Each structure stands twice: as structure tokens, then as C-alpha cells.
Coordinates of C-alpha atoms and ligand atoms in Angstrom, one line a residue:
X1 CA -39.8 27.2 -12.5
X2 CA -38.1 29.8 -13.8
X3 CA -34.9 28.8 -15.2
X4 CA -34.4 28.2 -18.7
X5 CA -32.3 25.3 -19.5
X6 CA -29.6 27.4 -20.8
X7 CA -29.1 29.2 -17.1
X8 CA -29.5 25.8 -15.8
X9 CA -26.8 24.3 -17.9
X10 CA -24.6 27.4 -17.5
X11 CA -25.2 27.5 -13.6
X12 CA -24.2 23.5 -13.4
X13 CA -21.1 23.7 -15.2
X14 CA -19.5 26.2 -12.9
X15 CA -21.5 24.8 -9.4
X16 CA -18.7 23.6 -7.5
X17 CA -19.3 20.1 -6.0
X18 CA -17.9 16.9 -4.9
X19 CA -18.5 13.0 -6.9
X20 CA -19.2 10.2 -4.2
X21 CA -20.5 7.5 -6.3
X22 CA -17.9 7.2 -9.3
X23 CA -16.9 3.3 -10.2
X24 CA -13.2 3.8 -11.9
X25 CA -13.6 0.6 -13.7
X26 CA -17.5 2.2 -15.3
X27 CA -15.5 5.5 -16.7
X28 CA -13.3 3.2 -19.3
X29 CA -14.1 5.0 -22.5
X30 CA -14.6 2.9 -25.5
X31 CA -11.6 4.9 -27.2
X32 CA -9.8 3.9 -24.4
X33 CA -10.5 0.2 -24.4
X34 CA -9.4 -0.5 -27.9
X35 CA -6.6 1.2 -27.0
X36 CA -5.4 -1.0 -24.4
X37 CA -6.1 -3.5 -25.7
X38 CA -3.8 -3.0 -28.7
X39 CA -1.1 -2.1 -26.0
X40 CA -1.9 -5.4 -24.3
X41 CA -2.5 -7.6 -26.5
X42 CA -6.5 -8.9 -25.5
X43 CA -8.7 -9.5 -27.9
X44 CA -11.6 -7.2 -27.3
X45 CA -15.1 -9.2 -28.6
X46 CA -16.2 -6.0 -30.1
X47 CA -15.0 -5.3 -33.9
X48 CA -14.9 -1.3 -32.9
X49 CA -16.0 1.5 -30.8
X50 CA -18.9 2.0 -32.2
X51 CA -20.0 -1.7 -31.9
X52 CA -19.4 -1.6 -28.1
X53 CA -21.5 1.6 -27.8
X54 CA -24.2 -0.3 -29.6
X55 CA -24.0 -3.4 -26.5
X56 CA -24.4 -0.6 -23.9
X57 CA -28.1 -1.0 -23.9
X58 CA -28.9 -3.3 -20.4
X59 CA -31.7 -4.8 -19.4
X60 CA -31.1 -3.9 -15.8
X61 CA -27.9 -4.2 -13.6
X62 CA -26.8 -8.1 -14.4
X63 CA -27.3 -7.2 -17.7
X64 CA -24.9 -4.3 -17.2
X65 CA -22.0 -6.2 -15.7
X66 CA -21.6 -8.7 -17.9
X67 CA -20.4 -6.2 -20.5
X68 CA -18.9 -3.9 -17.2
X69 CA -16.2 -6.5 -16.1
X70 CA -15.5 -7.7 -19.7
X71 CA -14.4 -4.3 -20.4
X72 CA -12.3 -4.5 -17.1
X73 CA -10.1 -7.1 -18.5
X74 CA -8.0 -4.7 -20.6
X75 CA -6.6 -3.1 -17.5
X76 CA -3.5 -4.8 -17.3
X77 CA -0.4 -2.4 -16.0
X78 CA -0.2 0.1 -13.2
X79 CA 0.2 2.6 -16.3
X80 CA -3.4 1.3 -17.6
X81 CA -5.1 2.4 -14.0
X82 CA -3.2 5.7 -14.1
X83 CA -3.9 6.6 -17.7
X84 CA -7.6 5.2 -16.5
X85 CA -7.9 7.7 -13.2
X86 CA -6.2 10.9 -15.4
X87 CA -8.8 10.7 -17.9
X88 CA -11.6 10.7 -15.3
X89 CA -10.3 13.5 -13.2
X90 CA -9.6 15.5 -16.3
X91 CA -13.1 15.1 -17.2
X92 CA -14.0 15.9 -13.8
X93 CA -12.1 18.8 -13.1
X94 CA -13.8 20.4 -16.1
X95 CA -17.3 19.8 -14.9
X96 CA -16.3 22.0 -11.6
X97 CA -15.7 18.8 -9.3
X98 CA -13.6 20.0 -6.7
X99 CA -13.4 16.3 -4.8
X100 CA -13.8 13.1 -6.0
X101 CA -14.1 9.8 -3.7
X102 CA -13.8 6.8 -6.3
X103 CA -14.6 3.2 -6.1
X104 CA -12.2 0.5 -7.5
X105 CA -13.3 -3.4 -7.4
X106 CA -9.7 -5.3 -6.5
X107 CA -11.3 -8.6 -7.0
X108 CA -12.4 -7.9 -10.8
X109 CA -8.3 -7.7 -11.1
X110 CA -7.0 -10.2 -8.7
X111 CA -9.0 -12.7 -9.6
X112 CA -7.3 -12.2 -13.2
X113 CA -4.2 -12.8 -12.1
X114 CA -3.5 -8.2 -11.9
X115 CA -2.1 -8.0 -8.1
X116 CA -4.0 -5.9 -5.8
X117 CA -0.6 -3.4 -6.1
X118 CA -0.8 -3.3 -9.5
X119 CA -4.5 -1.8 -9.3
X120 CA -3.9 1.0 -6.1
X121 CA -0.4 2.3 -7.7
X122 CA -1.8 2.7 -10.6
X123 CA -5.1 5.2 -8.9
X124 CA -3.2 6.7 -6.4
X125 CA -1.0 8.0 -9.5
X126 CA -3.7 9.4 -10.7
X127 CA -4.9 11.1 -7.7
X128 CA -1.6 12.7 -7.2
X129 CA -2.0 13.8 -10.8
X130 CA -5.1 15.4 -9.9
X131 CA -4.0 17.1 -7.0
X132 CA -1.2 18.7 -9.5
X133 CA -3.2 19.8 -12.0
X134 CA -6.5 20.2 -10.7
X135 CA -6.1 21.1 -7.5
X136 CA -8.9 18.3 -6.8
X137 CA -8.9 16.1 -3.6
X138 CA -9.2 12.6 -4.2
X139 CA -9.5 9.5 -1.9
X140 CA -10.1 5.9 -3.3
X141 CA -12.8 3.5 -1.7
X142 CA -12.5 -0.4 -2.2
X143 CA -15.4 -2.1 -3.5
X144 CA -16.5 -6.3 -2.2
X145 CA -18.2 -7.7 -4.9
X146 CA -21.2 -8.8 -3.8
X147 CA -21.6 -11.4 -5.7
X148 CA -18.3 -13.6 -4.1
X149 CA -18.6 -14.4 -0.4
X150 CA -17.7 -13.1 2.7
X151 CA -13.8 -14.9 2.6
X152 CA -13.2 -13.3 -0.2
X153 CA -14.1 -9.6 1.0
X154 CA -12.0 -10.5 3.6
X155 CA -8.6 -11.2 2.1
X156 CA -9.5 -8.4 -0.2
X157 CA -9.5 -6.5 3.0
X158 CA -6.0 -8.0 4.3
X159 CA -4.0 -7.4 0.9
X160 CA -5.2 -3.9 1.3
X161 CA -3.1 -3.6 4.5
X162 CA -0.1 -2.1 3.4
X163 CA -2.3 0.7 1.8
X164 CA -5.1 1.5 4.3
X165 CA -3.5 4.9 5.1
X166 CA -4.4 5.8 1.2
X167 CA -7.5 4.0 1.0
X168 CA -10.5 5.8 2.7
X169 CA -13.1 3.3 3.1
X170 CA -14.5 0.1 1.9
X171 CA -17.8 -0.4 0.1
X172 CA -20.2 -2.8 -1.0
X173 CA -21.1 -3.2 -5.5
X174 CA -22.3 -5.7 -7.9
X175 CA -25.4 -8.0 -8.3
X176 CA -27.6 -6.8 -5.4
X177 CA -30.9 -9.2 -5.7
X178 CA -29.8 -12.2 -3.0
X179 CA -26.8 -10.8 -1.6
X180 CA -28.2 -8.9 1.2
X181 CA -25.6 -6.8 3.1
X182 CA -26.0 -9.0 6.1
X183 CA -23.6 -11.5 4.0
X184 CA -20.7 -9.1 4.9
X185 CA -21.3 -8.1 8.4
X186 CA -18.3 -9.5 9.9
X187 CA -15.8 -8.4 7.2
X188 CA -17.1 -4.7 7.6
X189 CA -16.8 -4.8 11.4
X190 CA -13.4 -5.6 10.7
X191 CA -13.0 -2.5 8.3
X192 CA -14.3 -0.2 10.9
X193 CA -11.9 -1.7 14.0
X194 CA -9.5 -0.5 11.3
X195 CA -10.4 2.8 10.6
X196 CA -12.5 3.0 7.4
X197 CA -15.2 4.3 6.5
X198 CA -18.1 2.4 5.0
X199 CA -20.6 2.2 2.2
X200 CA -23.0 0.2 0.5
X201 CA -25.1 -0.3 -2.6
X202 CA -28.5 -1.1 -1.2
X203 CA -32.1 -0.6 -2.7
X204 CA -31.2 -0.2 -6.2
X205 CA -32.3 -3.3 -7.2
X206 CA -32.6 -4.8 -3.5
X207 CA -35.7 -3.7 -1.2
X208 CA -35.9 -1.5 1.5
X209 CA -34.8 -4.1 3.9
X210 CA -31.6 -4.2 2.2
X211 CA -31.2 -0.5 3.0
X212 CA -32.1 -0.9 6.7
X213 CA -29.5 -4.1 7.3
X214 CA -27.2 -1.8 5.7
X215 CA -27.4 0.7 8.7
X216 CA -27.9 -1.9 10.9
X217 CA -25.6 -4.5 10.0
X218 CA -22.9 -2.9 8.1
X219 CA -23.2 0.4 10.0
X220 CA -22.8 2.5 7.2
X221 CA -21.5 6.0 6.5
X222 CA -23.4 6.4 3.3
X223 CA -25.8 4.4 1.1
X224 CA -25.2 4.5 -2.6
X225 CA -28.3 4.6 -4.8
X226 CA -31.0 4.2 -1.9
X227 CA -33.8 5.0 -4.4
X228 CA -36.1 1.7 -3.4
X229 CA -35.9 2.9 0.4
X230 CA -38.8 5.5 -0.9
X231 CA -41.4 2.6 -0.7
X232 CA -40.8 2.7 2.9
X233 CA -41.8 5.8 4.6
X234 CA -40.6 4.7 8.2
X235 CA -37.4 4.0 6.6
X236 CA -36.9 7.5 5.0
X237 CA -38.2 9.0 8.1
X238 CA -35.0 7.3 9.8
X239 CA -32.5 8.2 6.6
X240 CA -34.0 12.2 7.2
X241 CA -33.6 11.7 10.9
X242 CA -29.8 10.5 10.7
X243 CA -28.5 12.7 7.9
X244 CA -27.5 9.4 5.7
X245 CA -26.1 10.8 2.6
X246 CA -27.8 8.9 -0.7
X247 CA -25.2 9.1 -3.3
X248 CA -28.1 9.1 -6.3
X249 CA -27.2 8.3 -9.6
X250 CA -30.1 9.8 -12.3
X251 CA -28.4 8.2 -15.8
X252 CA -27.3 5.0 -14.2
X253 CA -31.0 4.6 -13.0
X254 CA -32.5 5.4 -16.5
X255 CA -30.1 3.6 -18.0
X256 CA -30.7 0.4 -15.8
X257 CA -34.2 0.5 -15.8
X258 CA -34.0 1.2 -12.4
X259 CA -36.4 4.5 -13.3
X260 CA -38.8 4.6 -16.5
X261 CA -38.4 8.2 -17.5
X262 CA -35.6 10.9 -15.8
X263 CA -38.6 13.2 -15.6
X264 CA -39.8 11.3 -13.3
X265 CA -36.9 10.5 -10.8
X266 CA -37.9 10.6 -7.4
X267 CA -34.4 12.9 -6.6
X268 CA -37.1 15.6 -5.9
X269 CA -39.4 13.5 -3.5
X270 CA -36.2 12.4 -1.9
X271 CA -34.9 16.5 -1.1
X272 CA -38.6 17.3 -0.2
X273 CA -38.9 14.7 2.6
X274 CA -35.8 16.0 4.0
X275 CA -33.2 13.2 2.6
X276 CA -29.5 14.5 1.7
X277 CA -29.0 13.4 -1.4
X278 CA -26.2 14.0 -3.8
X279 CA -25.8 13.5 -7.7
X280 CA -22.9 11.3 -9.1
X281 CA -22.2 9.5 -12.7
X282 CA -21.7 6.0 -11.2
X283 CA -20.6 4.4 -14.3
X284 CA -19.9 7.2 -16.9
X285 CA -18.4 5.8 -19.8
X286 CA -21.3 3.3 -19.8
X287 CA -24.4 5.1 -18.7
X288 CA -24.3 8.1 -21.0
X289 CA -22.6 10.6 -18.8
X290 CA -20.2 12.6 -16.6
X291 CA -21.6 14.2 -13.5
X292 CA -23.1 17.3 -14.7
X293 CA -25.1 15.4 -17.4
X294 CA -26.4 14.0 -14.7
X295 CA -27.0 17.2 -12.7
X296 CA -28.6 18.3 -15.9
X297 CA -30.9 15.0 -16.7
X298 CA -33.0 16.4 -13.2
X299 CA -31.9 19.7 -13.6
X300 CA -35.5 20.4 -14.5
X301 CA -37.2 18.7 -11.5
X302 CA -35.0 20.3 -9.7
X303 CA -34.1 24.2 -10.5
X304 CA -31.3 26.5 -9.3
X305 CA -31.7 26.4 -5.1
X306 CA -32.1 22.8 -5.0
X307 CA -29.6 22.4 -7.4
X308 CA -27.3 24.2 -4.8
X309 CA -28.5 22.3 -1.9
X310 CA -27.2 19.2 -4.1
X311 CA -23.7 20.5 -4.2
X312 CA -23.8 21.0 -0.7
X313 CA -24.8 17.6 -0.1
X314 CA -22.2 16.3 -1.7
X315 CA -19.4 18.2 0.5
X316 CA -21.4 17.4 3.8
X317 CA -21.7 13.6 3.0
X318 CA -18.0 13.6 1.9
X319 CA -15.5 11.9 3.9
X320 CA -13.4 15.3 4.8
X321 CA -12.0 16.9 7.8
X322 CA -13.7 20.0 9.3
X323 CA -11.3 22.5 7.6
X324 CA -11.7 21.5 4.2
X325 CA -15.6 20.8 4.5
X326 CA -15.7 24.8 5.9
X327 CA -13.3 25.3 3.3
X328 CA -15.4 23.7 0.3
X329 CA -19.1 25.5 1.6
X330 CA -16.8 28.7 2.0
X331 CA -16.4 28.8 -2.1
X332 CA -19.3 27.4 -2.5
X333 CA -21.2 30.2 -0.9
X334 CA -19.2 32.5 -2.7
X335 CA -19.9 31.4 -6.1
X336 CA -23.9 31.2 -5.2
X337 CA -23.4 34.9 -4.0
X338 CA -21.7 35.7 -6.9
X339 CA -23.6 34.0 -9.3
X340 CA -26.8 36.2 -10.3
Ligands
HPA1 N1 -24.5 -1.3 -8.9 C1 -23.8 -2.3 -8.5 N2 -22.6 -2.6 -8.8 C2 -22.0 -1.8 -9.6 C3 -22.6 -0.6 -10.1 C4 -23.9 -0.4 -9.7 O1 -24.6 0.6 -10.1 N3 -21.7 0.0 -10.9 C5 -20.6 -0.7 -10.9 N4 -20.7 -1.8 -10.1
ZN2 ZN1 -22.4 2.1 -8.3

């Protein structure tokens, strides 16, 4: 490899690309918490900032949200979600994302008593602010916390109603060991009489058969993480076969002891056999990073063409209409050509 990180680093901060696995909730800046919780009034169980940086060190995803929908409970107001989603796409616009699809758990709020309105408002202002300052696309996805049952998923689903022509899809996060995606078949059915698209969390913890019931029972559009379907070579044969975007997520996997070492993430195993994987942040405010850090934690493994083929991943397995995918690979293809 040629490279040098410099060129890499350089090359990645102007790559144009798209974020498919972002959780709103997971970019709450420390900063940020403290200050809502002054303006709210919750006492935070963290003295200061630097105190809740020292608790983000996780033993593996339980471990992780615990402290993730603790730090949830300062989002109070539809102000709070907006301020929330501005800072994100701020930070997003400057690391060249040109469209962002973003996950939002309603149950983490309604379940505290912050109405299901309160929560969308609050993001879709946000996305509006993005279009008008960014010129970034934006679509919002809503999460089923694993973890709750199928009853829940579905009134989830039925609150969102009045909203489904702003909401894109519906997808599937939280503690994955023991709540295999066959748990929500019938709710996704429903999701995809009405018109959404669907995703899933499945083999980050979970094995490969989590992955496969995720096709096959949830009929998904995407899978976000995927990384354990590599112990199953028929399975990656099929994910190669079908085109299933992976929405990969290189800190979030260090960081969750999901991988041992970065240097040793299978992202280039999973290009090689022919998968179309994409790069994304996940949670960034916990796991150390925005998207290009993560482009740049594999940037090594990786180098400058498959770096590219990346970005284009990420506007292929995005949920947009035929114009503005041509659109996106148009400018995309312009910056590689321009870009020595
Ligand atoms: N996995 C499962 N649930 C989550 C995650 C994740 O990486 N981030 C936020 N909720
Ligand atoms: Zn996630």
C-alpha cells in the first residue's frame, strides 16, 4: 500500500459519502448532557464530563447500554432532540456526509413518560435544519428495542402513524444475545404492508443464524453490523449473492469488544468476498468517533480504491430514489476523477 496516512486522512475528509448506521440517542456529547441536564433539571450520576468519559469503557454491548439509555434520560423537550440532531449533522456535514439515515429508539422516551411526538418533532427539525444549511438529505429510522416484546414494537409502530410519511423505515437495536429477530416477525410484516423499509441489528453479538432469520423472517433491506455472519461462509455467499448492504461499524466494534484489535477488522475480508459493506459511527459520542474516524481506524486495511468502493456502498445501500442515487455516484465520480 501506498498511501501514507496523511493522503489517506486528506482523501477521507473530502470522500463524499452517506451514514446508514448512526443511533441519535449514541451522538449525545458529554458537553451536551450536562447541559441538559442543567436546563432540565435531572440529576446526571456523573460529577462532570470528564468523569462520564472515564465510564465509557464497556465490557461488551449490555455493558454499553446501561450507561447509553441513562444518558438518554436528559432528552426531555422537542428543543433537546433538535439541538441533539443539529449537532450531529453539523458534525456530519463537515466530515463530507452528503446523506444521513438515522436511528431514534421511541420506547427509550415513551417509556419515560417523553411522547413519541415530542421525540420525531424534535429530529425532523433537525433534518430540515440540515437540508438548510448543509444541503444533506436526511431520513429518520425507528428502532424496537429488542429487549421489550413484540406488543410493544407494535404500538410503537401504531403511534408512529401519523408520521410514517417522514419516517423511512423501522429497525431492530439493543441487547441482541436471546432476542432473535424471529421475536418480531409479525410486527415487521406489518411495517412492510405499510411501506417501510426494514433493518436489523444481527450478528454483532448474536450468531449467524440471527443474520439468516433476519432475511428470512424479517425480510430485511439491510443488516446493521453483520460481522459474525463471517463464520458462516454459506451465509456470506448468500449476503454477496443478494447485494445486502452491511452497515459496519469499526469503533463501535473495538470499542465493544466485538473485535480485539482495529487492525484486524474483518471490513477487508468482508469487500474481498464480495459483501457491500459500508462504514458508519453507530454511537459516536460514546465509541470514540464520527464517521471518518471510523473510515480512518481501517483506512489502512483498506487504502484509497477500496476506500472509494466504501462510499459507494453507502449511496447504493441507501434508501434513495434513482435520481438522487445517479445523482450522488455522479459527484462522487467526479471527486475520484478529480482527486489525484
Ligand atoms: N447494538 C445494539 N443496540 C444499539 C447499538 C448497537 O450497536 N447502539 C445503540 N443501540
Ligand atoms: Zn447500532
Amino acid at each position: 500500500m501506498t498511501d501514507s496516512r496523511e493522503s489517506l486522512a486528506d482523501f477521507v475528509a473530502s470522500l463524499p459519502k452517506a451514514e446508514l448506521h448512526m443511533h441519535i440517542e449514541g451522538s449525545l456529547e458529554p458537553d451536551m448532557m450536562f447541559a441538559l441536564a442543567k436546563r432540565n433539571g435531572v440529576e446526571l450520576p456523573f460529577a462532570s464530563v470528564e468523569q462520564v468519559r472515564a465510564a465509557y469503557r464497556f465490557s461488551g454491548l449490555q455493558d454499553f447500554l446501561d450507561i447509553y439509555y441513562q444518558g438518554a434520560d436528559v432528552l426531555r423537550t422537542e428543543e433537546d432532540f433538535r439541538d441533539l440532531a443539529v449537532a450531529y449533522f453539523d458534525r456530519a456535514a463537515a466530515d463530507g456526509v452528503r446523506h444521513a439515515e438515522i436511528f431514534f429508539d421511541p420506547q427509550t422516551h415513551t417509556a419515560r413518560g417523553v411522547p413519541f411526538s415530542v421525540a420525531v418533532e424534535g429530529l425532523l427539525a433537525g433534518i430540515a435544519h440540515a437540508r438548510q444549511r448543509h444541503g444533506m438529505t436526511s431520513s429518520l429510522i425507528m428502532c424496537f428495542l429488542r429487549h421489550l416484546d413484540e406488543d410493544s414494537a407494535s404500538r410503537t409502530l401504531a403511534e408512529a402513524e401519523p408520521w410514517l410519511d417522514r419516517i423511512i423505515g423501522v429497525g431492530l437495536d439493543s441487547s441482541e444475545v436471546g432476542h432473535p429477530p424471529g421475536k418480531f416477525t409479525r410486527v415487521f410484516s406489518r411495517a412492510g404492508q405499510m411501506g417501510l423499509m426494514r433493518v436489523a441489528h444481527a450478528g454483532e453479538e448474536g450468531p449467524p443464524d440471527y443474520v439468516r432469520e433476519a432475511l428470512d423472517l424479517l425480510q430485511v433491506d439491510r443488516i446493521d453490523h453483520g460481522n459474525r455472519a463471517m463464520e458462516d461462509p454459506l451465509l456470506v455467499a448468500r449476503l454477496a449473492r443478494e447485494a445486502m448492504t452491511l452497515t459496519v461499524c469499526p469503533l463501535s466494534n473495538l470499542k465493544l469488544r466485538i473485535v480485539e484489535d482495529v487492525a484486524r477488522h474483518p471490513i477487508p475480508h468482508m469487500l474481498q468476498q464480495g459483501l457491500r459493506a459500508t462504514i458508519n459511527s453507530d454511537d459516536p459520542a460514546y465509541f470514540g468517533g464520527y464517521i471518518n474516524d471510523n473510515y480512518l481506524a481501517v483506512a489502512p486495511l483498506l487504502g484509497r480504491d477500496r476506500l472509494a468502493q466504501v462510499a459507494r456502498n453507502s449511496f447504493l445501500g441507501a434508501f434513495l430514489d434513482e435520481a438522487a442515487l445517479d445523482e450522488h455516484l455522479r459527484r462522487l465520480d467526479s471527486f475520484l476523477e478529480a482527486t489525484p
